[in-house]
Short mmCIF file of C-alpha atoms in Angstrom, two decimals:
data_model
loop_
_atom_site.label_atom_id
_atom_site.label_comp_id
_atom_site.label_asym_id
_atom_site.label_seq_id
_atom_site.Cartn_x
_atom_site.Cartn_y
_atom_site.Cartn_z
CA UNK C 1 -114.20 -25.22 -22.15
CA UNK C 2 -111.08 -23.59 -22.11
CA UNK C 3 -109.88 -21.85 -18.52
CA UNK C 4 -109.90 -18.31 -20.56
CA UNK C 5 -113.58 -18.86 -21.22
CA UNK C 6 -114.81 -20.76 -18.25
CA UNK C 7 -113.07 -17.70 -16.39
CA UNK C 8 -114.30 -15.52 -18.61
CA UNK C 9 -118.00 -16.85 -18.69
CA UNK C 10 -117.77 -17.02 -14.85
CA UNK C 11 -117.10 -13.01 -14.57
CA UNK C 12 -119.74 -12.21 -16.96
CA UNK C 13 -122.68 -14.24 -14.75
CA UNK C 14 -121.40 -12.24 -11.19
CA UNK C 15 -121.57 -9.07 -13.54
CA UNK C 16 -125.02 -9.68 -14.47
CA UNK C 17 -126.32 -10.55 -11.42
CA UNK C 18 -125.87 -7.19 -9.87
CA UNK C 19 -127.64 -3.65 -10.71
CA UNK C 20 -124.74 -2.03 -8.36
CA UNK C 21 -122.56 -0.19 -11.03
CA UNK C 22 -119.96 -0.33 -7.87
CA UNK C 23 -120.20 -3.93 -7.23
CA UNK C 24 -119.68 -4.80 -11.37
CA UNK C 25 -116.37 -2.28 -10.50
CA UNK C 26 -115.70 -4.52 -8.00
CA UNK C 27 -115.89 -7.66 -9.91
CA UNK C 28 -114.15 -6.75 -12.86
CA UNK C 29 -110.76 -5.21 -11.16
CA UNK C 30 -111.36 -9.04 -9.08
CA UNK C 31 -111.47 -10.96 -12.15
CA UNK C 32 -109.14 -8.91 -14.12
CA UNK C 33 -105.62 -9.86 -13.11
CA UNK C 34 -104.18 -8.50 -15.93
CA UNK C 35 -106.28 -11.10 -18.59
CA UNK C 36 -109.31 -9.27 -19.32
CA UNK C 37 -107.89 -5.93 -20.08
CA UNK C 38 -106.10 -6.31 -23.97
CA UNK C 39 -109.29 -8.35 -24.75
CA UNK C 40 -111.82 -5.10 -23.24
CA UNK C 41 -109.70 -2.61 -25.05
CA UNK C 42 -110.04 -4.42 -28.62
CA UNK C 43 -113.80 -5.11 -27.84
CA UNK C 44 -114.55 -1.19 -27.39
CA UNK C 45 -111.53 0.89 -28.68
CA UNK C 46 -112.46 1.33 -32.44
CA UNK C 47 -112.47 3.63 -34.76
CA UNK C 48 -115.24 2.65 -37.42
CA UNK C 49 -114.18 1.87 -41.16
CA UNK C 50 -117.05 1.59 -43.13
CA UNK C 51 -114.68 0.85 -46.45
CA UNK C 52 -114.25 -2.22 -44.85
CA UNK C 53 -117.90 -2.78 -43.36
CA UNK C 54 -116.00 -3.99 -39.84
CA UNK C 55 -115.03 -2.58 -36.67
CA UNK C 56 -110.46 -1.56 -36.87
CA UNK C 57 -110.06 -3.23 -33.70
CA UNK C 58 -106.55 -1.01 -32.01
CA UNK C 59 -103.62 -2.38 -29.74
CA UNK C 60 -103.94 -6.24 -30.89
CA UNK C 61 -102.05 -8.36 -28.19
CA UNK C 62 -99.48 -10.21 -29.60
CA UNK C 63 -100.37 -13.40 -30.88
CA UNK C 64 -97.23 -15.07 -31.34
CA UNK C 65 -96.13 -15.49 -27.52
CA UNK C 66 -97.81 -16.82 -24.46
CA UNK C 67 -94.83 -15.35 -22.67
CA UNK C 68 -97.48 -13.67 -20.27
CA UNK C 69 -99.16 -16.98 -19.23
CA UNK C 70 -102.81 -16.19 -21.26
CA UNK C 71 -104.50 -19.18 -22.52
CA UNK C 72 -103.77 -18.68 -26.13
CA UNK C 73 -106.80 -20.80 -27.54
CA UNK C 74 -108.23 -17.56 -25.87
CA UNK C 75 -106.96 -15.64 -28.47
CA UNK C 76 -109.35 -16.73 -31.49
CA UNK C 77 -110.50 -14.62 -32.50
CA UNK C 78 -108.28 -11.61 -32.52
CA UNK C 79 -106.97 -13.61 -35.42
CA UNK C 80 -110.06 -14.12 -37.08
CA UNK C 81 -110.40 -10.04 -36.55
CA UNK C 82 -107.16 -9.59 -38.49
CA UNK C 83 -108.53 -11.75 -41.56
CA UNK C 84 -111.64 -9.43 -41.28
CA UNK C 85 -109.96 -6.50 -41.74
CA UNK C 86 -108.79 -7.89 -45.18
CA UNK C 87 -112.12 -8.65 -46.04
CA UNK C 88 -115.11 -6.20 -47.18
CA UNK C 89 -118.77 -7.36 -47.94
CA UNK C 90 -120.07 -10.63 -48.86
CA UNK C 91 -116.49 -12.26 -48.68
CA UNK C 92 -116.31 -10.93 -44.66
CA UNK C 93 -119.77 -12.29 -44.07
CA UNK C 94 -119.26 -15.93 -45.84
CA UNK C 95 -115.63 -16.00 -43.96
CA UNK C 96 -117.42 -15.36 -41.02
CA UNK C 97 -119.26 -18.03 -41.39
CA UNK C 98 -117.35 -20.83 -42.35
CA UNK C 99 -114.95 -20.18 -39.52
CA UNK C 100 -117.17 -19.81 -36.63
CA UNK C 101 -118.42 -23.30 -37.58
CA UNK C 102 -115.20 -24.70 -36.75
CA UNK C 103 -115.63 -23.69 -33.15
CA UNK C 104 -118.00 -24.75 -30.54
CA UNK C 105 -120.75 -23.23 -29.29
CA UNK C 106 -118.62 -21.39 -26.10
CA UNK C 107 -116.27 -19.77 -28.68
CA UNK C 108 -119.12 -18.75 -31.18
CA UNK C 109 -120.84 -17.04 -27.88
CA UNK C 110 -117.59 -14.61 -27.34
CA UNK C 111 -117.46 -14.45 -30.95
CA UNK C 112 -120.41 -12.35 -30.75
CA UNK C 113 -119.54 -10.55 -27.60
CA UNK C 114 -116.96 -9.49 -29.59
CA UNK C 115 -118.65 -8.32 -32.77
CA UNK C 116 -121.78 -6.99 -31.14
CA UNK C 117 -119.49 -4.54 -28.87
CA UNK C 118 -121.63 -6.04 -25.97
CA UNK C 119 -121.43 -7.94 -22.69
CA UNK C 120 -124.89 -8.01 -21.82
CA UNK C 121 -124.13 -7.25 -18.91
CA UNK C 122 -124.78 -3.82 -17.56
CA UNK C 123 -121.12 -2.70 -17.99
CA UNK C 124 -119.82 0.06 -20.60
CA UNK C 125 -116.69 1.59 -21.47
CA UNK C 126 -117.35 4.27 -18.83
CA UNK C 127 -117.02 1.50 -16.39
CA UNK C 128 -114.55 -0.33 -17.58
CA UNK C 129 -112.38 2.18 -17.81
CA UNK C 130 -113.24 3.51 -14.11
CA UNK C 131 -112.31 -0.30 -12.98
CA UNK C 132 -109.42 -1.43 -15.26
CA UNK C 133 -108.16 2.11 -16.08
CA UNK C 134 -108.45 1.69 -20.15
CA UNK C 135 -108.65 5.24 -20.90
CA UNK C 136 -110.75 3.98 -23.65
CA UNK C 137 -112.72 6.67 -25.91
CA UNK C 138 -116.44 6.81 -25.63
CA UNK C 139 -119.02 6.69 -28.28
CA UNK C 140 -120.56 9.82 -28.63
CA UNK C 141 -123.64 11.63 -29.87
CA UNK C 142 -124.16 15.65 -30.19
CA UNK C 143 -126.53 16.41 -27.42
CA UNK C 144 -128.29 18.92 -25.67
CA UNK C 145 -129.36 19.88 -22.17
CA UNK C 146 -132.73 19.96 -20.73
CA UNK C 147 -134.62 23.23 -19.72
CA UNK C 148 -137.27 20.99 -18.05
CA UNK C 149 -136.97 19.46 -14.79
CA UNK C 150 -139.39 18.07 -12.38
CA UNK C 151 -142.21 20.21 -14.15
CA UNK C 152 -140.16 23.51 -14.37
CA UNK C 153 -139.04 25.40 -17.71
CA UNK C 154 -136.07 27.30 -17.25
CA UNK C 155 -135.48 29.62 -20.15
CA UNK C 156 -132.82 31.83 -18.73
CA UNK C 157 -130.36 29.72 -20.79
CA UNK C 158 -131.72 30.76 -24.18
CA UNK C 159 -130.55 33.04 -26.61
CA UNK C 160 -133.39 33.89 -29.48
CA UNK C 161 -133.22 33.40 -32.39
CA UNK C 162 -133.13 29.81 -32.19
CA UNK C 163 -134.06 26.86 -34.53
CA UNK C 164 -136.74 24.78 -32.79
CA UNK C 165 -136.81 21.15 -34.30
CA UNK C 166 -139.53 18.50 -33.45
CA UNK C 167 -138.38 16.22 -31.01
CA UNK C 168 -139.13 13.16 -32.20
CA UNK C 169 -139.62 9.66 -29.89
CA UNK C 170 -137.39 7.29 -31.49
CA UNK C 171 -133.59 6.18 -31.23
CA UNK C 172 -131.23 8.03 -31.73
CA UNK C 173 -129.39 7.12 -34.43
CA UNK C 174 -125.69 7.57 -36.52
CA UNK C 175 -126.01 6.15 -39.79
CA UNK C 176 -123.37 5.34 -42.17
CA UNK C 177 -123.68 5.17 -46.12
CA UNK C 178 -121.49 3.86 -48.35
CA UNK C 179 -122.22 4.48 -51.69
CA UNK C 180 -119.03 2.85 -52.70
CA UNK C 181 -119.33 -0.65 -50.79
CA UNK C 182 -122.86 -0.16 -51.38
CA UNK C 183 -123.39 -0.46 -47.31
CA UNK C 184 -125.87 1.17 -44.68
CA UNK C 185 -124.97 0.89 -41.23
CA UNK C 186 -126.89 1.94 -38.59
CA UNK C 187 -125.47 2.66 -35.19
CA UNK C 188 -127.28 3.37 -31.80
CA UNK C 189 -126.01 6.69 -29.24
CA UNK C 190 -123.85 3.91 -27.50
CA UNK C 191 -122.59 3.05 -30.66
CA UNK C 192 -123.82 -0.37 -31.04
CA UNK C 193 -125.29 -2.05 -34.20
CA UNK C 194 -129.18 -1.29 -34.64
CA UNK C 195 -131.39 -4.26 -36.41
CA UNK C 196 -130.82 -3.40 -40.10
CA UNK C 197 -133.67 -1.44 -42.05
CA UNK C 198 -134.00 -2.76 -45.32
CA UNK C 199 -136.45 -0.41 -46.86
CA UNK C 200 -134.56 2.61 -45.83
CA UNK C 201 -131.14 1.00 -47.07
CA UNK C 202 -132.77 0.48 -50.49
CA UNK C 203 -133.81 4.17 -50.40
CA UNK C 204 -130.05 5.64 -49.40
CA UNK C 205 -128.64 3.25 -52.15
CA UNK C 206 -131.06 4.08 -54.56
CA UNK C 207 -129.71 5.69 -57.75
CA UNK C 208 -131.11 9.07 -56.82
CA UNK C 209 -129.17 9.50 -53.34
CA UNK C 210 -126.30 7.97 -54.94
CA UNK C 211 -125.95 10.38 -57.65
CA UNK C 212 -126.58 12.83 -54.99
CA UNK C 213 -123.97 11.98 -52.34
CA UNK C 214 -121.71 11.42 -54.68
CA UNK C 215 -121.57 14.99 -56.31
CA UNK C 216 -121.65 16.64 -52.84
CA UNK C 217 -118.97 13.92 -51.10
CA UNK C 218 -117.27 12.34 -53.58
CA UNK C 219 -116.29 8.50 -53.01
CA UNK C 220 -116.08 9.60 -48.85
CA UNK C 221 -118.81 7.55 -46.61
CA UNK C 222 -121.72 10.48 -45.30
CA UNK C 223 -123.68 9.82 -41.92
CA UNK C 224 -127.16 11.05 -41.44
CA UNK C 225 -127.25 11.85 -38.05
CA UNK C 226 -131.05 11.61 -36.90
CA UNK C 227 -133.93 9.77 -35.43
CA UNK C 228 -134.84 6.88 -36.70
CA UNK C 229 -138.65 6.60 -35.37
CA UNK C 230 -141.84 3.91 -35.97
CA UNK C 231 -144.56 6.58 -38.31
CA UNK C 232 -147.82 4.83 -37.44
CA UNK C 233 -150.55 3.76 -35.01
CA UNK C 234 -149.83 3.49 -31.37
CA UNK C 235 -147.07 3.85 -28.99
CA UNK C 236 -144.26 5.35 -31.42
CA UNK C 237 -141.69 4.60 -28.62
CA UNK C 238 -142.62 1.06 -27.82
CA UNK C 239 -143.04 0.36 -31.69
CA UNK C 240 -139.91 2.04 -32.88
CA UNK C 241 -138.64 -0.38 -29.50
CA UNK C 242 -139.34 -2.96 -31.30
CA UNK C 243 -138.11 -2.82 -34.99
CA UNK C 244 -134.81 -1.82 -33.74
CA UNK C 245 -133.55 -4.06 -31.32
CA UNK C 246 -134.08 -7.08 -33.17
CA UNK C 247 -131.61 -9.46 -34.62
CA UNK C 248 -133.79 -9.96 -37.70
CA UNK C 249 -133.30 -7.09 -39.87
CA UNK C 250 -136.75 -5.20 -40.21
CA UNK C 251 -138.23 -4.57 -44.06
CA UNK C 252 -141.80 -2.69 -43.06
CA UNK C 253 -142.24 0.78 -44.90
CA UNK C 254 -143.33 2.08 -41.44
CA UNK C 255 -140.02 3.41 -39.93
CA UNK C 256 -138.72 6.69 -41.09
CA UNK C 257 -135.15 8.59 -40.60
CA UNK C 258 -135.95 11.83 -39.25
CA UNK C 259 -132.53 13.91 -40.27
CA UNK C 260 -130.87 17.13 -38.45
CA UNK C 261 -127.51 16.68 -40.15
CA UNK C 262 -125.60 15.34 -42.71
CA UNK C 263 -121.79 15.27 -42.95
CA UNK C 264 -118.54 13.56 -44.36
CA UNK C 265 -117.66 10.57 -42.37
CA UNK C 266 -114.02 12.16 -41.73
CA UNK C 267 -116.34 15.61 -40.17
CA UNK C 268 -117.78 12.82 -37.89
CA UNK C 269 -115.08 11.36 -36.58
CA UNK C 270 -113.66 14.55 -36.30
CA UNK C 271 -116.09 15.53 -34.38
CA UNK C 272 -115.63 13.11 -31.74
CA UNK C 273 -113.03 15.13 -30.41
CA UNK C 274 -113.09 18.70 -31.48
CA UNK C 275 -116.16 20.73 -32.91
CA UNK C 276 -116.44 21.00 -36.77
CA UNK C 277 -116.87 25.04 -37.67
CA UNK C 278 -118.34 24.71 -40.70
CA UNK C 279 -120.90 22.53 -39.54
CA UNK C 280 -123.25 24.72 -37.68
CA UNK C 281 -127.19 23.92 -36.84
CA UNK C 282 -128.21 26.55 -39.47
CA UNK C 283 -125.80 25.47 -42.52
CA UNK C 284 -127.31 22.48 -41.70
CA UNK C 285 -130.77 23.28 -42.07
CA UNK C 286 -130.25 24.94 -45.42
CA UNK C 287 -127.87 22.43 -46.40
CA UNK C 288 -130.66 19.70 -45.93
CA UNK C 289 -133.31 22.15 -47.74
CA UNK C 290 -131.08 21.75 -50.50
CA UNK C 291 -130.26 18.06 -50.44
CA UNK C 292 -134.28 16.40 -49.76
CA UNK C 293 -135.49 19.30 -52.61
CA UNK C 294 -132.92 17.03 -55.18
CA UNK C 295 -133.55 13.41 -54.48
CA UNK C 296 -136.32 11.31 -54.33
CA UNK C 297 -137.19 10.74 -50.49
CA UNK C 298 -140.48 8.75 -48.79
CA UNK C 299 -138.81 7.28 -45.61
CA UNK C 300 -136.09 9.33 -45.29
CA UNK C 301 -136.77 13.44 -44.41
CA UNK C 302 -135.39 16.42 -42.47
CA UNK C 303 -136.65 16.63 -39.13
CA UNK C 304 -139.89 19.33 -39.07
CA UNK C 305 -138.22 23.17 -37.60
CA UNK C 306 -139.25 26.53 -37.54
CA UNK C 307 -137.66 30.21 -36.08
CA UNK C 308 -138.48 30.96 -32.46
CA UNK C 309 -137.43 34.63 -31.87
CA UNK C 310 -138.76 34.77 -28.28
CA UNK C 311 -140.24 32.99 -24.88
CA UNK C 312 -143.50 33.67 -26.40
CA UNK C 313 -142.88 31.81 -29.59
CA UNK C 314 -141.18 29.24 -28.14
CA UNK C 315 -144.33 28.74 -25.68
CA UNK C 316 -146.91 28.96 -29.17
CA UNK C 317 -144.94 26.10 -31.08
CA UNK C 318 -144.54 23.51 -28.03
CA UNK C 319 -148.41 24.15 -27.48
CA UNK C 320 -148.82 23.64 -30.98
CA UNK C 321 -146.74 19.69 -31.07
CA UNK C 322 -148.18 18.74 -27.54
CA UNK C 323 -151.64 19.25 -29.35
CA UNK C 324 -150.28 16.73 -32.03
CA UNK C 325 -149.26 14.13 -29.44
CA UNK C 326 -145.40 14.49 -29.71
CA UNK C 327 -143.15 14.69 -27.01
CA UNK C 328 -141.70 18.54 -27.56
CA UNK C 329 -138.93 20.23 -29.02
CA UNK C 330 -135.18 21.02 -29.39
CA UNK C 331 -134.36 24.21 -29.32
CA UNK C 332 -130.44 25.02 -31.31
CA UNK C 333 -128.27 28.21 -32.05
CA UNK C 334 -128.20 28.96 -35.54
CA UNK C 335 -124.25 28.84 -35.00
CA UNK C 336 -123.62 26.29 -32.42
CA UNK C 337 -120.91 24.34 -34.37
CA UNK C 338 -121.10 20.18 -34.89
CA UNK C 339 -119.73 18.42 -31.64
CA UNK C 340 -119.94 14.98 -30.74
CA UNK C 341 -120.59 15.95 -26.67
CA UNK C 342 -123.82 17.54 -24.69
CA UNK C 343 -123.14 20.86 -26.41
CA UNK C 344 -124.02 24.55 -24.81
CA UNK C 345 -126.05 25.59 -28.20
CA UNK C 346 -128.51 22.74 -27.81
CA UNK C 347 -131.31 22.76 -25.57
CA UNK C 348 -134.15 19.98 -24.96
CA UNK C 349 -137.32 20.59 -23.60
CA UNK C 350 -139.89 17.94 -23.05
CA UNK C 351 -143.31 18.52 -22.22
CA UNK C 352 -143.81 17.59 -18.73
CA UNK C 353 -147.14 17.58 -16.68
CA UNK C 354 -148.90 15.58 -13.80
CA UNK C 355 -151.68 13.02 -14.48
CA UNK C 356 -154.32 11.21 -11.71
CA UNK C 357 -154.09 7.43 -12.51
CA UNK C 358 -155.85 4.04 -11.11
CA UNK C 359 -153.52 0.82 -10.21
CA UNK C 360 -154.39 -2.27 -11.94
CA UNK C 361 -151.40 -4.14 -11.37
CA UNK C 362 -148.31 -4.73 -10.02
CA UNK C 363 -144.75 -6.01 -11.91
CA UNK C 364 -141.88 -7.42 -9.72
CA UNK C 365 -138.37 -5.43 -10.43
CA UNK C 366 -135.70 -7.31 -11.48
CA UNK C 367 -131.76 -7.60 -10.39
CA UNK C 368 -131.10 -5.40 -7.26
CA UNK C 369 -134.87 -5.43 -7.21
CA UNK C 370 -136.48 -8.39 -7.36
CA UNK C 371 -138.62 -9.22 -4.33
CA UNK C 372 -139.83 -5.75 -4.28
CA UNK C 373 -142.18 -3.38 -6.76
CA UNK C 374 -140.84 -2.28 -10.00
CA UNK C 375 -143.21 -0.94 -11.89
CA UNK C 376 -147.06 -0.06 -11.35
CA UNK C 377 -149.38 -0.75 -13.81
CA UNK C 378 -151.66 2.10 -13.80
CA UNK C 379 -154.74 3.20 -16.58
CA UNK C 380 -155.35 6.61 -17.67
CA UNK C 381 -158.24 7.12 -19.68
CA UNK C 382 -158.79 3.59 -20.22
CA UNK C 383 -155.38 2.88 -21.64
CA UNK C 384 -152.79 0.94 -19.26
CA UNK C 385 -148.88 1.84 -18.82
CA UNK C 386 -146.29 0.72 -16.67
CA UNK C 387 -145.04 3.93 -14.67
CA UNK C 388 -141.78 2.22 -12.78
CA UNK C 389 -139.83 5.34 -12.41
CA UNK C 390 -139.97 7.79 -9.94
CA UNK C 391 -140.19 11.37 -9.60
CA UNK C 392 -137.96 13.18 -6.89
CA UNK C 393 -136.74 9.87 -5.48
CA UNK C 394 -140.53 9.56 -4.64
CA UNK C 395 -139.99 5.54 -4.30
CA UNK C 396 -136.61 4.13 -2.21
CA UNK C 397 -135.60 0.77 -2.55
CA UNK C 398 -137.35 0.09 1.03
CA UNK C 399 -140.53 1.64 -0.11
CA UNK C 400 -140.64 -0.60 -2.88
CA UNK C 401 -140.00 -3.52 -1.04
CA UNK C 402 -142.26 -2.73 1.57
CA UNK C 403 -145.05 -2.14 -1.10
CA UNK C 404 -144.36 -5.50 -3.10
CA UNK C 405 -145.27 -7.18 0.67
CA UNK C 406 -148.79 -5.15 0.42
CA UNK C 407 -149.19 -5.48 -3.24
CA UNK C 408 -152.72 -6.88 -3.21
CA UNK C 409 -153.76 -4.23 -1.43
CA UNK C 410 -152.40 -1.54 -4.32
CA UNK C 411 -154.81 -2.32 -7.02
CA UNK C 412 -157.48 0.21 -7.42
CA UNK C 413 -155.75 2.72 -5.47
CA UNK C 414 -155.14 6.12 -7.12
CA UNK C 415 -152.05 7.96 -7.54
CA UNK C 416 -150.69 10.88 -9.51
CA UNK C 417 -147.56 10.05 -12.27
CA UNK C 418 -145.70 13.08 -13.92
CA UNK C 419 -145.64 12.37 -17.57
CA UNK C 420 -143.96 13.74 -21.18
CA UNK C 421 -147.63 13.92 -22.29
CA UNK C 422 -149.84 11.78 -24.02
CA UNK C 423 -148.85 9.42 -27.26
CA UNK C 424 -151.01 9.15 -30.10
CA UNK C 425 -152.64 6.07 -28.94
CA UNK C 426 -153.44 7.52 -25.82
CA UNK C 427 -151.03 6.16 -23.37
CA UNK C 428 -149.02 8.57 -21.22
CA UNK C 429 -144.96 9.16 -22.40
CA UNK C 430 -142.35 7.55 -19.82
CA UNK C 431 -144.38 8.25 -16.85
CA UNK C 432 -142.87 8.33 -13.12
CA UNK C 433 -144.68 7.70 -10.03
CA UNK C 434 -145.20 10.85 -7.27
CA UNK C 435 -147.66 10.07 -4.78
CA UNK C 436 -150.33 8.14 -3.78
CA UNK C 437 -153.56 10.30 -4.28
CA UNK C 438 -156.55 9.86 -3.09
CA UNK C 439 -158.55 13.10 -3.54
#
């Protein structure tokens, strides 16, 4: 091993043996010394091409001099990145390939650091740039702000009419369509790479979407920004969990894109850093009316709305999706315009409500917490869920410690969780622990 990668590989175990966001600070401004930084900056500083189905990696260290003392075996695969970037398609993929083999197994591991955008490690760019001062842009996702908290709606914030939207319990998701490379990709709210969905691929290449896209885009790349969610029996969280962060791209007719916009890719990136005008929430509602009524859709749709003109109505339609199990609703200005940041115009509101539970198990935490209580296992109605969060800091590290020592003693005991309501399948949505209860 090379002493890049042996440092390298070194830094990445301290960083992922720590939950402390402070102490992975700490580590990487100990480690960096001025050799990690060019290689952080091309790992997350991209723009995304999708002509060229690969990540335009920016600032490139020079390759050509060592004059700054790096171990330039190190520097690998910044020039297989270059060849990439000639590359589209199957010819990227089979270069790809045949290259990697010519490396051991320690330089095909940062090999896929690199292309995966991910240390596995707990760190971000919003750390890294807090401990190696990148200045690196984030990857960003329009968002809104919640009008729930701790069991409380606040609706002094909201200005009626609005568009209220199903909020559906998926992944967020960004994804890109090519009809001109003939690509899909589809991106996660931290921008990484989402296990491929074949059958929903086929559909946005299919001749009808094609056609489509192409009279309304031209030759330009469109993303559907939306949720892509499981659309079946049982936990549609935990399901939709599992079909996404896969390696193995997933070909079941069972996940659906549930769309609130669709834009040019150049409006997207746009939007990253300034709000796009002419795309407001209602131009996109009727733009999407417009678009599903011409092509032929089965797993791809616009995400279920309707007008709220008041408190009252607002109150009637979120009765009316807790009754259907979902999780509540997002609430937009007609004219709030397209921006890539937790927007003022977009409001979320999750049904929230308290629920008596029984403890059947226990589950020891993990990192910072292991050797103490991370999770109860409690049942509700005969279905089991872990509830590992906590509601108003209702469980401190030394509580859970203390509570791991007693943990025989837990099961059976009754407490009271605060909930987003109750899935399909009957298990209770993200639950968090409040109190012990034993009325």
């Amino acid at each position: 091993m090379s002493k890049f990668a042996d440092h390298f590989f070194s830094m990445l175990e301290q960083l992922r043996n720590t939950g402390s966001r402070n102490e992975k600070i700490e580590i990487l401004k100990r480690n960096d010394e001025t050799v990690f930084s060019p290689h952080f900056r091309v790992l997350f500083d991209y723009i995304l091409n999708t002509n060229e189905h690969l990540y335009h990696m920016t600032q490139l260290p020079d390759m050509k001099s060592d004059a700054d003392g790096r171990d330039m075996e190190a520097l690998f695969f910044f020039e297989i990145l270059e060849n990439l970037k000639k590359r589209s398609g199957h010819s990227a993929q089979n270069f790809l390939i045949s290259t990697l083999q010519e490396y051991n197994s320690v330089y095909q591991d940062l090999m896929q650091i690199v292309l995966d955008r991910d240390l596995k490690a707990g760190v971000g760019v919003k750390t890294l740039n807090k401990a190696l001062d990148l200045n690196i842009q984030e990857f960003a996702v329009m968002k809104g702000n919640s009008i729930c908290k701790d069991g409380e709606v606040d609706y002094s914030a909201l200005n009626f009419p609005l568009i209220a939207q199903l909020k559906v319990d998926g992944f967020r998701c960004s994804v890109i369509v090519d009809t001109q490379q003939e690509s899909v990709t589809f991106l996660s709210s931290s921008g990484k790479n989402l296990a491929y969905q074949i059958a929903i691929e086929k559909e946005l290449l299919s001749e009808s979407y094609s056609e489509k896209l192409k009279d309304i885009f031209g030759d330009e790349p469109v993303v559907f920004d939306c949720e892509l969610a499981y659309d079946g029996e049982g936990n549609q969280y935990q399901e939709t969990s599992k079909r996404v962060t896969t390696n193995a791209p997933y070909d079941g007719t069972d996940m659906k894109l549930e769309v609130f916009h669709i834009l040019s890719y150049k409006d997207w990136i746009h939007s990253l850093y300034e709000p796009v005008h002419n795309e407001d929430t209602i131009e996109a509602v009727e733009f999407m009316n417009d678009f599903f009524g011409a092509v032929e859709s089965e797993l791809v749709r616009p995400v279920e709305g309707w007008t709220v003109r008041s408190v009252a109505e607002a109150k009637d339609k979120m009765k009316q999706v807790v009754a259907q199990n979902k999780e509540g609703l997002m609430l937009k200005e007609p004219h709030q315009p397209y921006h890539r940041k937790r927007v003022k115009g977009w409001f979320k509101w999750k049904f929230e409500d308290f629920y008596d539970c029984t403890i059947v198990d226990t589950v020891e935490g993990t990192g910072k917490l292991e050797g103490a209580l991370g999770a109860f296992v409690v049942e509700y109605k005969g279905v089991q869920v872990r509830a590992g969060g906590s509601y108003k800091k209702s469980l401190t590290d030394d509580m859970r410690q203390q509570l791991w020592i007693e943990r025989k003693t837990l099961v059976d005991r009754k407490v009271r969780v605060i909930a987003n309501g109750v899935t399909a399948d009957g298990s209770l949505r993200h639950p968090r622990f409040v109190n012990f209860h034993e009325g």
